[in-house]
XYZ file of C-alpha atoms in Angstrom:
312
model
C 82.860 79.594 81.364
C 79.206 78.778 80.981
C 78.056 75.225 80.194
C 81.347 73.598 81.076
C 79.887 70.075 80.850
C 77.550 68.203 78.498
C 75.751 64.869 78.500
C 76.893 62.039 76.208
C 76.102 62.638 72.544
C 75.695 66.411 72.798
C 77.642 67.883 69.867
C 80.333 70.486 70.293
C 79.286 74.095 69.914
C 80.147 75.370 66.427
C 82.816 78.076 66.732
C 81.801 81.626 65.885
C 83.545 83.640 63.209
C 87.175 83.979 64.166
C 86.855 81.714 67.205
C 88.637 78.457 68.021
C 86.554 75.327 68.648
C 85.505 74.921 72.285
C 85.251 71.446 73.815
C 83.119 70.865 76.901
C 83.549 68.009 79.345
C 81.254 65.034 78.693
C 79.834 63.576 81.925
C 77.912 60.339 82.479
C 74.535 61.932 83.241
C 72.634 64.594 85.198
C 74.240 65.133 88.583
C 77.428 63.295 87.643
C 80.635 64.919 88.911
C 82.500 67.120 86.386
C 85.340 64.617 86.124
C 86.558 62.018 83.625
C 89.643 59.861 83.292
C 90.991 56.984 81.236
C 93.269 56.209 78.307
C 93.198 58.254 75.103
C 91.036 55.533 73.559
C 88.594 55.570 76.472
C 88.276 59.353 76.576
C 87.650 59.461 72.829
C 89.068 60.732 69.518
C 88.887 64.399 70.539
C 91.575 63.706 73.137
C 94.138 63.502 70.301
C 92.607 66.227 68.130
C 95.178 67.665 65.728
C 93.362 70.963 65.163
C 93.631 73.987 67.487
C 90.881 73.947 70.112
C 90.280 74.933 73.712
C 88.475 73.423 76.697
C 86.132 74.498 79.466
C 88.065 72.148 81.752
C 91.533 71.269 83.029
C 93.412 68.416 81.394
C 96.341 66.534 82.918
C 98.018 63.965 80.672
C 100.512 61.250 81.599
C 102.258 60.640 78.265
C 103.813 57.167 78.246
C 104.517 56.710 74.512
C 104.253 58.492 71.179
C 106.008 61.202 69.215
C 105.302 64.511 67.510
C 104.637 67.929 69.019
C 102.235 69.269 71.621
C 101.273 72.829 70.652
C 99.907 74.916 73.534
C 99.001 78.498 72.692
C 102.039 79.522 70.623
C 104.598 77.258 72.320
C 105.730 73.964 70.777
C 106.689 71.088 73.070
C 108.299 67.893 71.667
C 106.536 64.705 72.754
C 109.325 62.746 74.472
C 107.792 60.268 76.938
C 107.535 59.898 79.813
C 106.038 63.344 80.395
C 103.257 65.088 82.273
C 101.239 67.756 80.442
C 98.917 70.295 82.087
C 96.425 72.251 79.934
C 94.294 74.978 81.495
C 90.733 75.998 80.600
C 90.842 78.416 77.684
C 94.329 77.504 76.461
C 94.476 76.703 72.729
C 96.240 73.403 72.081
C 96.525 70.423 69.747
C 98.717 67.377 69.094
C 100.694 67.597 65.873
C 102.700 65.178 63.724
C 104.325 61.900 64.747
C 102.238 58.920 65.811
C 100.327 60.702 68.530
C 100.512 60.352 72.294
C 99.680 57.283 74.382
C 98.884 57.278 78.077
C 96.163 58.436 80.483
C 94.189 61.645 80.946
C 92.399 63.282 83.871
C 89.764 65.889 82.965
C 87.922 68.094 85.466
C 86.356 71.523 85.832
C 86.832 74.249 88.430
C 83.754 72.939 90.245
C 85.488 69.656 91.000
C 88.134 71.492 93.055
C 85.554 72.477 95.683
C 87.363 70.579 98.463
C 90.752 72.081 97.607
C 90.238 75.567 96.109
C 93.933 76.369 96.560
C 94.687 73.862 93.800
C 93.465 76.424 91.254
C 96.505 78.604 91.858
C 98.829 75.597 91.738
C 97.302 74.470 88.445
C 97.702 77.929 86.908
C 101.385 77.807 87.786
C 101.685 74.317 86.307
C 99.923 75.501 83.144
C 102.561 78.166 82.538
C 105.186 75.400 82.458
C 102.860 73.002 80.598
C 105.084 69.974 79.953
C 107.277 68.151 82.467
C 109.906 65.511 81.724
C 109.646 62.611 84.181
C 112.589 60.623 85.483
C 111.922 56.922 86.268
C 110.958 57.594 89.891
C 108.575 60.443 89.096
C 107.151 58.461 86.175
C 106.262 55.542 88.479
C 104.733 57.831 91.121
C 102.665 59.842 88.625
C 101.643 56.643 86.822
C 100.413 55.080 90.076
C 98.242 58.132 90.858
C 96.710 58.084 87.387
C 96.050 54.337 87.707
C 94.324 54.865 91.075
C 92.170 57.653 89.647
C 91.145 55.499 86.672
C 90.339 52.489 88.891
C 88.332 54.567 91.390
C 86.398 56.255 88.584
C 85.510 52.911 87.007
C 84.380 51.257 90.239
C 82.099 54.095 91.412
C 82.093 52.622 94.926
C 80.525 54.436 97.884
C 82.256 57.766 98.494
C 84.132 57.600 95.199
C 83.775 61.349 94.529
C 85.574 62.209 97.763
C 88.303 59.698 96.971
C 88.693 61.107 93.449
C 88.996 64.645 94.797
C 91.593 63.550 97.329
C 93.635 61.630 94.764
C 93.447 64.562 92.355
C 94.649 66.900 95.111
C 97.659 64.643 95.691
C 98.368 64.527 91.939
C 98.291 68.318 91.656
C 100.638 68.769 94.615
C 103.003 66.028 93.413
C 103.098 67.698 89.982
C 103.996 71.001 91.648
C 107.033 69.297 93.202
C 108.455 68.200 89.860
C 111.785 69.820 88.980
C 111.431 73.265 87.448
C 113.119 74.068 84.126
C 116.381 75.979 84.472
C 115.786 79.662 85.100
C 112.189 79.201 86.238
C 112.153 80.723 89.702
C 109.314 81.315 92.086
C 107.887 84.793 91.950
C 106.718 86.915 94.846
C 103.527 85.867 96.620
C 100.714 87.918 98.038
C 98.196 86.742 100.600
C 94.675 87.541 101.688
C 92.645 90.141 99.843
C 95.577 91.228 97.668
C 96.030 87.679 96.367
C 92.293 87.392 95.650
C 92.271 90.698 93.749
C 95.313 89.689 91.704
C 93.706 86.334 90.901
C 90.481 88.036 89.821
C 92.489 90.445 87.664
C 94.312 87.655 85.802
C 90.993 85.907 85.143
C 89.440 89.189 83.977
C 92.108 90.049 81.406
C 91.997 86.519 79.960
C 88.485 87.235 78.653
C 88.268 88.316 75.032
C 85.987 91.234 75.848
C 88.722 92.724 78.063
C 90.824 93.680 75.037
C 91.613 97.367 75.219
C 90.496 97.866 78.819
C 92.590 100.198 80.975
C 93.874 99.574 84.499
C 91.227 102.014 85.724
C 88.428 100.121 83.945
C 89.643 96.792 85.350
C 89.862 98.254 88.839
C 86.299 99.543 88.540
C 85.019 96.130 87.529
C 86.813 94.540 90.481
C 85.569 97.135 92.940
C 88.977 98.489 93.967
C 90.983 101.617 93.247
C 93.612 101.601 90.460
C 96.288 102.149 93.105
C 95.228 99.150 95.152
C 94.994 96.995 92.020
C 98.542 97.967 91.040
C 99.811 97.205 94.547
C 98.028 93.831 94.711
C 99.146 92.664 91.269
C 102.757 93.735 91.880
C 102.804 91.875 95.199
C 101.309 88.676 93.729
C 102.925 88.586 90.303
C 105.834 90.989 90.532
C 104.767 93.056 87.524
C 102.431 96.023 86.989
C 98.887 95.428 85.724
C 99.392 97.792 82.778
C 102.152 95.555 81.427
C 100.009 92.454 81.896
C 97.148 94.118 80.013
C 99.460 94.817 77.077
C 100.705 91.224 77.060
C 97.147 89.875 77.211
C 96.259 92.064 74.228
C 99.262 90.863 72.249
C 98.512 87.241 73.158
C 94.921 87.542 71.954
C 96.066 89.106 68.667
C 98.612 86.307 68.150
C 95.954 83.666 68.767
C 93.590 85.244 66.237
C 96.331 85.647 63.621
C 97.652 82.113 64.084
C 94.389 80.196 64.408
C 91.719 82.105 62.449
C 91.182 83.601 59.005
C 90.126 87.002 60.254
C 91.719 89.877 58.352
C 94.303 92.029 60.101
C 91.697 94.801 60.249
C 89.246 92.414 61.958
C 91.921 91.225 64.400
C 92.668 94.854 65.233
C 88.992 95.496 65.968
C 88.704 92.311 68.066
C 91.616 93.451 70.230
C 90.303 96.960 70.794
C 92.043 98.959 68.051
C 89.924 101.239 65.872
C 92.939 102.093 63.685
C 94.536 99.060 61.946
C 97.702 101.059 61.226
C 98.164 101.804 64.926
C 97.498 98.145 65.696
C 100.265 97.199 63.250
C 102.751 99.535 64.959
C 101.720 98.251 68.387
C 102.078 94.609 67.311
C 105.513 95.189 65.721
C 106.741 97.071 68.793
C 105.709 94.246 71.110
C 106.669 91.240 68.980
C 109.270 92.494 66.511
C 107.096 91.346 63.592
C 104.225 92.772 61.593
C 100.822 91.040 61.926
C 101.052 89.797 58.329
C 104.556 88.398 58.741
C 103.574 86.705 62.004
C 100.602 85.011 60.315
C 102.668 83.886 57.302
C 105.334 82.367 59.548
C 102.816 80.324 61.533
C 100.886 79.326 58.401
C 104.031 78.087 56.621
C 105.209 76.192 59.675
C 101.855 74.464 60.133
C 101.621 73.507 56.435
C 105.178 72.112 56.353
C 104.375 69.829 59.268
C 101.041 68.678 57.845
C 102.294 67.847 54.327
C 104.223 64.612 54.978
C 101.667 63.169 57.391
C 99.136 62.179 54.728
C 96.193 63.349 56.820
C 93.011 64.501 55.135
């Protein structure tokens, strides 16, 4: 994403019609590393924002207290400390209900992973699982790493950027070792060029402008044949690219229906459908619900949770 960081005091970009608010990482000044850490209070009020938004950066959160729900994309995760949360760039999330989370955050962009580029893949895997319950031993270990990151960031001693990158690398790898939820197995892995092509494909279809693209169009943009793209994606992810394109299209439609006021016709157009009726049949086939019913369900659920909280 362009302009992933801003200087202090630069306001957030106003969202376009039908878009979700985008938060960029605030850094200390020109040339400062794209990294921040501290408590929720130190990072600022946007760290607990209760309205759907997305980031240009990664966010790792050590939740030590609080209650409510952490909503990431369309999944709802109860806040039951101690926990570790991982939010990826572009994911739509917010904290909802209860008394809000307490703990520490680590925020960083892709650029900060320059010393350990392999961490990007690990983080993407962590982001699919999002929230991790911590037993006492894991809670102490994760808490110590967060405390070291916060202390190193505050001191800004000689070589602190290298130390921060090293500590972050350890945190990412330690998070990857946390117990997986039941039924969450490791998928097949590809290596070399195939892995790079599959990675580029997943990043490509996450872009809003990719809605409606075919496997052939994606292959052309990546400079490979459709056959090679299919082989690479199957080897890396275990599923065909055509299926992933459909799921990306459905996901984008769900986001627009749940988090914007665009009409169903406008959502259809945004996701590459010229015929709203065909979009409705496609959406029902993939989700089991019509676009209107899906929107009503999420609207009612959100309103029922907001009502007793007394928030403006």
